[in-house]
Amino acid sequence: MDESRVAFLRRMIATPSPSGFEQPVQQVIREEIQHYTNEVRTDVHGNVIAALNPTSHPRVMLTAHCDELGFLVRYIDEQGFLYFAPIGGYDPSTLPGERVHIHTAAGPILGIIGRKGVHLMDREERGRAPKLSEMWIDIGVSSKEEALKLVAPGSVATRAAQLELLREHLVVSRALDNKSGIFTIVEAMCRLHEQREKLKASVYFVSAVQEEIGGRGAATSSYSVDPLIAVAVDTIWTSDHPGTSKQEIGEIKLNGGPALTIGGFVNPRVYQLLVAAANEAGIAYQLDPEAGATSTDNDPIRLTRAGVATALVNIPSRYMHTASEIVSLKDLDEIAELLACFVLSIDEQTNVIP
Ligand SMILES: [Zn+2]
């Protein structure tokens, strides 16, 4: 993929957006999406909503969440150690020793997540996963007074990892869940803008907030956009590495192309339209069979107003919710192309009644 396109993904990763504190990355997204849309607005929740061809019918919404996991500083002790609450769902065993950035008005401050050292642990402590309550952030000061000059309680932090190329198409970073999803829908809007004479539907781009704490931005933005059809893009775990079971979660791999969800929480006709668009564009796709809830923004959007015909397109990812999530740029490119082809196939005659 073109380095100028990867630069946008790199810029989003470099800009922190823990749930509830997304506006810095939303600013980066507004600057990019304005080139491909007719109008851009931000709602009271912080969602960025942009439209291309806004007066046509039906309305199709492409959405991904821009928030990432983070930490909220709650208390600073006499020695200047910061105690925090998690923003979103962590595996606590991935945290000790991690470098973090605490975001302050004066810029990011480096910190380290501390925990009692392995040499000092008793047998029981060594044999179990650490608890978040046994960790703190160390910013290298020696008193509360010194810490307070740098950081106030209520500040947020994110892990410090940035985007790096791993090999061939593979990139690694924190927060690829779900800034890589935003990347695919921005890229799809860019391609739709280039072919806008062929566009029959109106397309709404939504960079949604607060997914990691419960799909909240998706609920409010879909109410306001009021689409007939909505496609959510998010990352999904793969079964292509040790410790996972294809028998339990199905067969999804990196570089295998878009993973399309099939099941009761997606509209069967929209799923079929995505399959048809993939076949037409010559894009190989994978299947994500989900018996129930998808635990993505698909779910709240589906129940908006009198119901929305939703579908879920998944980006294969290894090591989700760690500082080293891996996704494939080739998969991102194919998902963007699939979304653009899908939207171009929709017109007023499109039937989404199952
Ligand atoms: Zn997530």
Short mmCIF file of C-alpha atoms and ligand atoms in Angstrom, two decimals:
data_model
loop_
_atom_site.label_atom_id
_atom_site.label_comp_id
_atom_site.label_asym_id
_atom_site.label_seq_id
_atom_site.Cartn_x
_atom_site.Cartn_y
_atom_site.Cartn_z
CA MET A 1 0.00 0.00 0.00
CA ASP A 2 1.02 3.54 -0.84
CA GLU A 3 3.09 5.14 1.98
CA SER A 4 1.01 8.33 1.75
CA ARG A 5 -2.07 6.27 2.74
CA VAL A 6 -0.23 4.45 5.53
CA ALA A 7 0.78 7.89 6.83
CA PHE A 8 -2.87 8.60 7.68
CA LEU A 9 -3.10 5.36 9.69
CA ARG A 10 0.19 6.24 11.40
CA ARG A 11 -1.15 9.71 12.28
CA MET A 12 -4.32 8.23 13.81
CA ILE A 13 -2.26 5.79 15.88
CA ALA A 14 0.00 8.62 17.06
CA THR A 15 -3.06 10.54 18.27
CA PRO A 16 -4.57 9.16 21.51
CA SER A 17 -8.31 8.45 21.82
CA PRO A 18 -9.26 6.51 24.95
CA SER A 19 -13.05 6.07 25.20
CA GLY A 20 -14.65 9.38 26.24
CA PHE A 21 -11.51 11.34 25.24
CA GLU A 22 -11.58 10.90 21.47
CA GLN A 23 -11.52 14.45 20.14
CA PRO A 24 -7.79 14.60 19.30
CA VAL A 25 -8.15 11.69 16.85
CA GLN A 26 -11.53 12.97 15.65
CA GLN A 27 -9.75 16.17 14.59
CA VAL A 28 -7.31 14.10 12.48
CA ILE A 29 -10.27 12.22 10.98
CA ARG A 30 -12.26 15.41 10.23
CA GLU A 31 -9.27 16.86 8.38
CA GLU A 32 -9.03 13.75 6.19
CA ILE A 33 -12.71 12.97 5.54
CA GLN A 34 -13.62 16.52 4.48
CA HIS A 35 -11.81 15.87 1.18
CA TYR A 36 -14.23 13.07 0.22
CA THR A 37 -17.59 14.27 1.54
CA ASN A 38 -20.07 17.14 1.10
CA GLU A 39 -20.65 17.90 4.78
CA VAL A 40 -18.91 17.07 8.08
CA ARG A 41 -20.33 17.57 11.55
CA THR A 42 -19.65 16.49 15.12
CA ASP A 43 -22.53 15.65 17.48
CA VAL A 44 -22.82 16.28 21.23
CA HIS A 45 -21.51 12.78 21.93
CA GLY A 46 -18.35 13.47 19.89
CA ASN A 47 -19.19 11.27 16.88
CA VAL A 48 -17.92 12.61 13.55
CA ILE A 49 -20.59 12.26 10.85
CA ALA A 50 -19.85 13.08 7.20
CA ALA A 51 -22.05 12.63 4.14
CA LEU A 52 -21.46 12.09 0.44
CA ASN A 53 -24.44 12.60 -1.88
CA PRO A 54 -26.62 13.35 1.19
CA THR A 55 -29.98 13.98 -0.50
CA SER A 56 -30.26 10.60 -2.29
CA HIS A 57 -32.01 7.43 -1.11
CA PRO A 58 -31.57 5.02 0.50
CA ARG A 59 -29.15 6.14 3.22
CA VAL A 60 -26.20 3.80 3.77
CA MET A 61 -24.00 4.23 6.84
CA LEU A 62 -20.38 3.04 7.02
CA THR A 63 -19.09 3.11 10.57
CA ALA A 64 -16.14 2.14 12.75
CA HIS A 65 -15.17 3.18 16.25
CA CYS A 66 -12.31 5.59 16.81
CA ASP A 67 -11.85 5.02 20.56
CA GLU A 68 -9.12 2.87 22.02
CA LEU A 69 -8.31 1.33 25.39
CA GLY A 70 -6.76 3.61 28.00
CA PHE A 71 -6.18 4.33 31.68
CA LEU A 72 -7.74 7.00 33.88
CA VAL A 73 -5.55 8.37 36.69
CA ARG A 74 -7.59 8.31 39.92
CA TYR A 75 -5.12 8.82 42.77
CA ILE A 76 -1.52 9.89 43.33
CA ASP A 77 0.16 8.64 46.52
CA GLU A 78 2.74 10.38 48.76
CA GLN A 79 5.66 8.92 46.76
CA GLY A 80 4.21 10.16 43.47
CA PHE A 81 2.95 6.82 42.10
CA LEU A 82 -0.21 7.05 39.98
CA TYR A 83 -3.10 4.63 40.53
CA PHE A 84 -5.46 4.09 37.63
CA ALA A 85 -8.73 2.59 36.44
CA PRO A 86 -8.79 0.74 33.11
CA ILE A 87 -10.78 2.23 30.21
CA GLY A 88 -12.02 -0.85 28.32
CA GLY A 89 -11.19 -4.54 28.71
CA TYR A 90 -7.59 -5.56 29.45
CA ASP A 91 -5.82 -8.82 30.08
CA PRO A 92 -3.95 -7.60 33.22
CA SER A 93 -1.06 -9.98 32.51
CA THR A 94 -0.17 -7.84 29.45
CA LEU A 95 0.38 -4.69 31.53
CA PRO A 96 3.36 -4.89 33.94
CA GLY A 97 6.44 -3.18 32.48
CA GLU A 98 4.47 -1.47 29.68
CA ARG A 99 5.45 2.07 28.71
CA VAL A 100 2.52 4.48 28.71
CA HIS A 101 1.96 8.10 27.77
CA ILE A 102 -0.05 10.24 30.17
CA HIS A 103 -1.73 12.95 28.12
CA THR A 104 -1.48 16.41 29.67
CA ALA A 105 -2.05 19.93 28.40
CA ALA A 106 1.74 20.29 28.22
CA GLY A 107 2.09 17.14 26.11
CA PRO A 108 2.61 13.42 26.74
CA ILE A 109 4.53 12.27 29.83
CA LEU A 110 6.28 8.90 29.78
CA GLY A 111 5.35 6.45 32.51
CA ILE A 112 5.94 2.76 33.29
CA ILE A 113 3.36 0.35 34.67
CA GLY A 114 4.95 -1.00 37.83
CA ARG A 115 4.32 -4.20 39.75
CA LYS A 116 6.17 -6.04 42.52
CA GLY A 117 9.19 -7.77 40.99
CA VAL A 118 9.20 -11.50 40.27
CA HIS A 119 12.07 -12.12 42.74
CA LEU A 120 9.97 -10.71 45.56
CA MET A 121 6.80 -12.70 44.88
CA ASP A 122 5.73 -15.71 46.91
CA ARG A 123 4.61 -18.96 45.22
CA GLU A 124 0.95 -17.98 45.08
CA GLU A 125 1.73 -14.61 43.46
CA ARG A 126 3.97 -16.17 40.82
CA GLY A 127 1.34 -18.75 39.86
CA ARG A 128 -1.54 -16.39 39.09
CA ALA A 129 -2.35 -13.48 36.79
CA PRO A 130 -1.71 -10.04 38.31
CA LYS A 131 -4.60 -7.86 39.45
CA LEU A 132 -4.97 -4.29 38.22
CA SER A 133 -5.09 -3.20 41.88
CA GLU A 134 -1.50 -4.45 42.27
CA MET A 135 -0.19 -2.04 39.61
CA TRP A 136 0.65 1.63 39.39
CA ILE A 137 2.19 4.09 36.93
CA ASP A 138 5.73 5.26 37.75
CA ILE A 139 6.66 8.62 36.19
CA GLY A 140 10.07 8.83 37.85
CA VAL A 141 9.26 11.42 40.53
CA SER A 142 9.78 11.08 44.28
CA SER A 143 6.79 12.87 45.79
CA LYS A 144 3.12 13.61 45.34
CA GLU A 145 3.96 17.32 45.07
CA GLU A 146 6.38 16.69 42.20
CA ALA A 147 3.86 14.41 40.45
CA LEU A 148 1.05 16.95 40.74
CA LYS A 149 3.16 19.53 38.92
CA LEU A 150 3.08 17.18 35.91
CA VAL A 151 -0.16 15.17 36.10
CA ALA A 152 -3.59 15.82 37.60
CA PRO A 153 -6.05 13.09 38.68
CA GLY A 154 -8.54 12.67 35.83
CA SER A 155 -5.76 12.59 33.22
CA VAL A 156 -5.88 9.75 30.73
CA ALA A 157 -3.06 7.55 29.49
CA THR A 158 -2.56 5.11 26.61
CA ARG A 159 0.11 2.51 25.94
CA ALA A 160 3.06 4.07 24.14
CA ALA A 161 3.37 1.59 21.24
CA GLN A 162 3.24 3.15 17.75
CA LEU A 163 2.73 1.73 14.25
CA GLU A 164 5.59 -0.38 12.88
CA LEU A 165 5.96 -2.60 9.86
CA LEU A 166 6.36 -6.23 10.96
CA ARG A 167 6.81 -8.00 7.62
CA GLU A 168 5.45 -7.81 4.08
CA HIS A 169 1.83 -6.56 4.51
CA LEU A 170 1.72 -6.89 8.30
CA VAL A 171 1.76 -3.91 10.67
CA VAL A 172 1.81 -3.92 14.46
CA SER A 173 0.67 -1.37 17.03
CA ARG A 174 -1.66 -0.68 19.93
CA ALA A 175 -5.12 0.63 18.90
CA LEU A 176 -5.32 -1.02 15.47
CA ASP A 177 -8.62 -1.99 17.14
CA ASN A 178 -10.18 0.01 15.68
CA LYS A 179 -8.20 2.77 13.96
CA SER A 180 -7.60 0.24 11.19
CA GLY A 181 -11.42 0.09 10.90
CA ILE A 182 -11.61 3.88 10.55
CA PHE A 183 -8.86 3.62 7.94
CA THR A 184 -10.95 1.22 5.81
CA ILE A 185 -14.07 3.42 5.85
CA VAL A 186 -12.12 6.62 5.08
CA GLU A 187 -10.43 4.77 2.21
CA ALA A 188 -13.84 3.51 0.99
CA MET A 189 -15.21 7.09 1.06
CA CYS A 190 -12.18 8.24 -0.95
CA ARG A 191 -12.87 5.59 -3.61
CA LEU A 192 -16.62 6.40 -3.63
CA HIS A 193 -15.84 10.09 -4.03
CA GLU A 194 -13.71 9.29 -7.09
CA GLN A 195 -16.65 7.37 -8.62
CA ARG A 196 -19.41 9.65 -7.32
CA GLU A 197 -21.21 9.89 -10.72
CA LYS A 198 -22.02 6.17 -10.36
CA LEU A 199 -23.35 6.55 -6.81
CA LYS A 200 -27.13 6.16 -6.40
CA ALA A 201 -27.47 5.96 -2.60
CA SER A 202 -26.37 8.55 -0.05
CA VAL A 203 -23.40 7.48 2.07
CA TYR A 204 -22.87 8.50 5.68
CA PHE A 205 -19.46 8.07 7.26
CA VAL A 206 -19.52 7.75 11.06
CA SER A 207 -16.43 7.73 13.24
CA ALA A 208 -18.13 6.54 16.42
CA VAL A 209 -16.99 7.12 20.01
CA GLN A 210 -17.11 4.90 23.11
CA GLU A 211 -17.36 1.40 21.60
CA GLU A 212 -14.92 -0.10 24.09
CA ILE A 213 -17.21 0.94 26.95
CA GLY A 214 -20.46 -0.25 25.36
CA GLY A 215 -21.32 0.80 21.77
CA ARG A 216 -22.54 4.19 22.95
CA GLY A 217 -21.54 6.43 20.03
CA ALA A 218 -22.97 3.94 17.53
CA ALA A 219 -26.36 4.10 19.25
CA THR A 220 -26.65 7.90 19.15
CA SER A 221 -25.11 8.44 15.69
CA SER A 222 -27.29 5.81 13.99
CA TYR A 223 -30.39 7.40 15.52
CA SER A 224 -29.40 10.72 14.00
CA VAL A 225 -28.35 9.38 10.57
CA ASP A 226 -31.44 7.10 10.40
CA PRO A 227 -30.00 4.76 7.71
CA LEU A 228 -31.78 1.92 5.92
CA ILE A 229 -28.51 -0.03 5.78
CA ALA A 230 -25.43 0.17 8.02
CA VAL A 231 -22.11 -1.67 7.80
CA ALA A 232 -19.85 -1.69 10.85
CA VAL A 233 -16.14 -2.48 10.51
CA ASP A 234 -14.19 -3.78 13.49
CA THR A 235 -11.30 -6.10 14.23
CA ILE A 236 -11.75 -9.80 15.00
CA TRP A 237 -9.44 -12.41 16.53
CA THR A 238 -7.89 -14.91 14.15
CA SER A 239 -7.49 -18.66 14.65
CA ASP A 240 -4.14 -18.79 12.84
CA HIS A 241 -1.76 -18.90 15.81
CA PRO A 242 -1.07 -21.30 18.70
CA GLY A 243 -3.57 -21.35 21.54
CA THR A 244 -6.69 -20.83 19.43
CA SER A 245 -9.20 -23.41 18.23
CA LYS A 246 -10.76 -23.44 14.77
CA GLN A 247 -13.28 -25.92 16.19
CA GLU A 248 -14.50 -23.25 18.60
CA ILE A 249 -14.17 -19.94 16.73
CA GLY A 250 -14.03 -20.92 13.06
CA GLU A 251 -11.28 -20.29 10.51
CA ILE A 252 -10.02 -16.71 10.17
CA LYS A 253 -6.48 -15.78 9.23
CA LEU A 254 -4.34 -12.71 8.53
CA ASN A 255 -4.05 -11.88 4.81
CA GLY A 256 -7.19 -13.96 4.18
CA GLY A 257 -9.35 -10.96 3.23
CA PRO A 258 -12.48 -9.45 4.84
CA ALA A 259 -14.25 -11.69 7.37
CA LEU A 260 -18.02 -11.35 6.88
CA THR A 261 -20.29 -12.09 9.83
CA ILE A 262 -23.22 -14.43 9.22
CA GLY A 263 -25.84 -15.05 11.91
CA GLY A 264 -28.92 -13.69 13.62
CA PHE A 265 -27.43 -10.29 14.45
CA VAL A 266 -26.85 -9.28 10.81
CA ASN A 267 -29.34 -8.76 8.00
CA PRO A 268 -29.21 -11.78 5.61
CA ARG A 269 -29.81 -9.68 2.49
CA VAL A 270 -27.09 -7.18 3.31
CA TYR A 271 -24.75 -10.11 3.96
CA GLN A 272 -25.66 -11.49 0.51
CA LEU A 273 -25.04 -8.08 -1.10
CA LEU A 274 -21.57 -8.03 0.48
CA VAL A 275 -20.86 -11.53 -0.83
CA ALA A 276 -22.04 -10.47 -4.30
CA ALA A 277 -19.85 -7.35 -4.18
CA ALA A 278 -16.82 -9.43 -3.09
CA ASN A 279 -17.37 -11.90 -5.93
CA GLU A 280 -17.83 -9.11 -8.47
CA ALA A 281 -14.63 -7.37 -7.32
CA GLY A 282 -12.69 -10.65 -7.20
CA ILE A 283 -11.99 -10.32 -3.46
CA ALA A 284 -11.60 -13.54 -1.47
CA TYR A 285 -13.53 -13.32 1.80
CA GLN A 286 -13.66 -15.33 5.02
CA LEU A 287 -16.62 -16.26 7.22
CA ASP A 288 -17.33 -15.28 10.81
CA PRO A 289 -20.34 -17.38 11.88
CA GLU A 290 -21.81 -15.82 15.05
CA ALA A 291 -24.68 -17.57 16.81
CA GLY A 292 -25.63 -14.53 18.88
CA ALA A 293 -24.42 -11.04 19.75
CA THR A 294 -21.34 -9.81 17.88
CA SER A 295 -20.24 -7.47 20.70
CA THR A 296 -19.49 -4.74 18.16
CA ASP A 297 -21.25 -1.54 17.09
CA ASN A 298 -23.35 -3.71 14.76
CA ASP A 299 -25.52 -4.73 17.71
CA PRO A 300 -26.78 -1.34 19.01
CA ILE A 301 -27.21 0.00 15.44
CA ARG A 302 -29.38 -2.98 14.54
CA LEU A 303 -31.92 -1.98 17.21
CA THR A 304 -32.04 1.73 16.36
CA ARG A 305 -35.50 3.23 15.79
CA ALA A 306 -37.61 0.57 13.96
CA GLY A 307 -34.48 -1.48 13.14
CA VAL A 308 -31.57 -1.05 10.70
CA ALA A 309 -30.41 -3.62 8.13
CA THR A 310 -26.88 -4.09 9.48
CA ALA A 311 -23.85 -6.10 8.47
CA LEU A 312 -20.45 -6.58 10.05
CA VAL A 313 -17.15 -6.69 8.15
CA ASN A 314 -14.23 -7.84 10.29
CA ILE A 315 -10.52 -7.12 10.02
CA PRO A 316 -8.48 -10.21 10.96
CA SER A 317 -6.23 -9.32 13.92
CA ARG A 318 -3.82 -11.13 16.22
CA TYR A 319 -3.26 -10.19 19.89
CA MET A 320 -6.24 -7.84 20.25
CA HIS A 321 -6.24 -5.44 23.20
CA THR A 322 -2.48 -5.73 23.66
CA ALA A 323 0.19 -3.17 22.72
CA SER A 324 1.07 -5.37 19.73
CA GLU A 325 -2.06 -5.98 17.68
CA ILE A 326 -1.25 -7.20 14.16
CA VAL A 327 -3.32 -6.53 11.03
CA SER A 328 -2.60 -6.82 7.31
CA LEU A 329 -2.53 -3.74 5.06
CA LYS A 330 -3.60 -6.06 2.23
CA ASP A 331 -6.75 -6.99 4.20
CA LEU A 332 -7.44 -3.27 4.88
CA ASP A 333 -7.12 -2.45 1.18
CA GLU A 334 -9.50 -5.28 0.21
CA ILE A 335 -12.05 -4.24 2.84
CA ALA A 336 -12.03 -0.65 1.54
CA GLU A 337 -12.57 -1.92 -2.00
CA LEU A 338 -15.34 -4.29 -0.89
CA LEU A 339 -17.17 -1.47 0.95
CA ALA A 340 -16.94 0.85 -2.05
CA CYS A 341 -18.23 -1.85 -4.47
CA PHE A 342 -21.02 -2.74 -2.03
CA VAL A 343 -22.24 0.87 -1.71
CA LEU A 344 -22.14 1.36 -5.50
CA SER A 345 -24.44 -1.69 -5.88
CA ILE A 346 -27.22 -0.11 -3.79
CA ASP A 347 -30.11 1.88 -5.21
CA GLU A 348 -33.73 2.68 -4.34
CA GLN A 349 -34.82 -0.79 -5.51
CA THR A 350 -32.49 -2.61 -3.10
CA ASN A 351 -34.57 -4.94 -0.91
CA VAL A 352 -33.37 -5.59 2.63
CA ILE A 353 -36.53 -7.26 3.96
CA PRO A 354 -35.41 -10.81 4.92
ZN ZN B 1 -11.79 -3.57 21.13
#
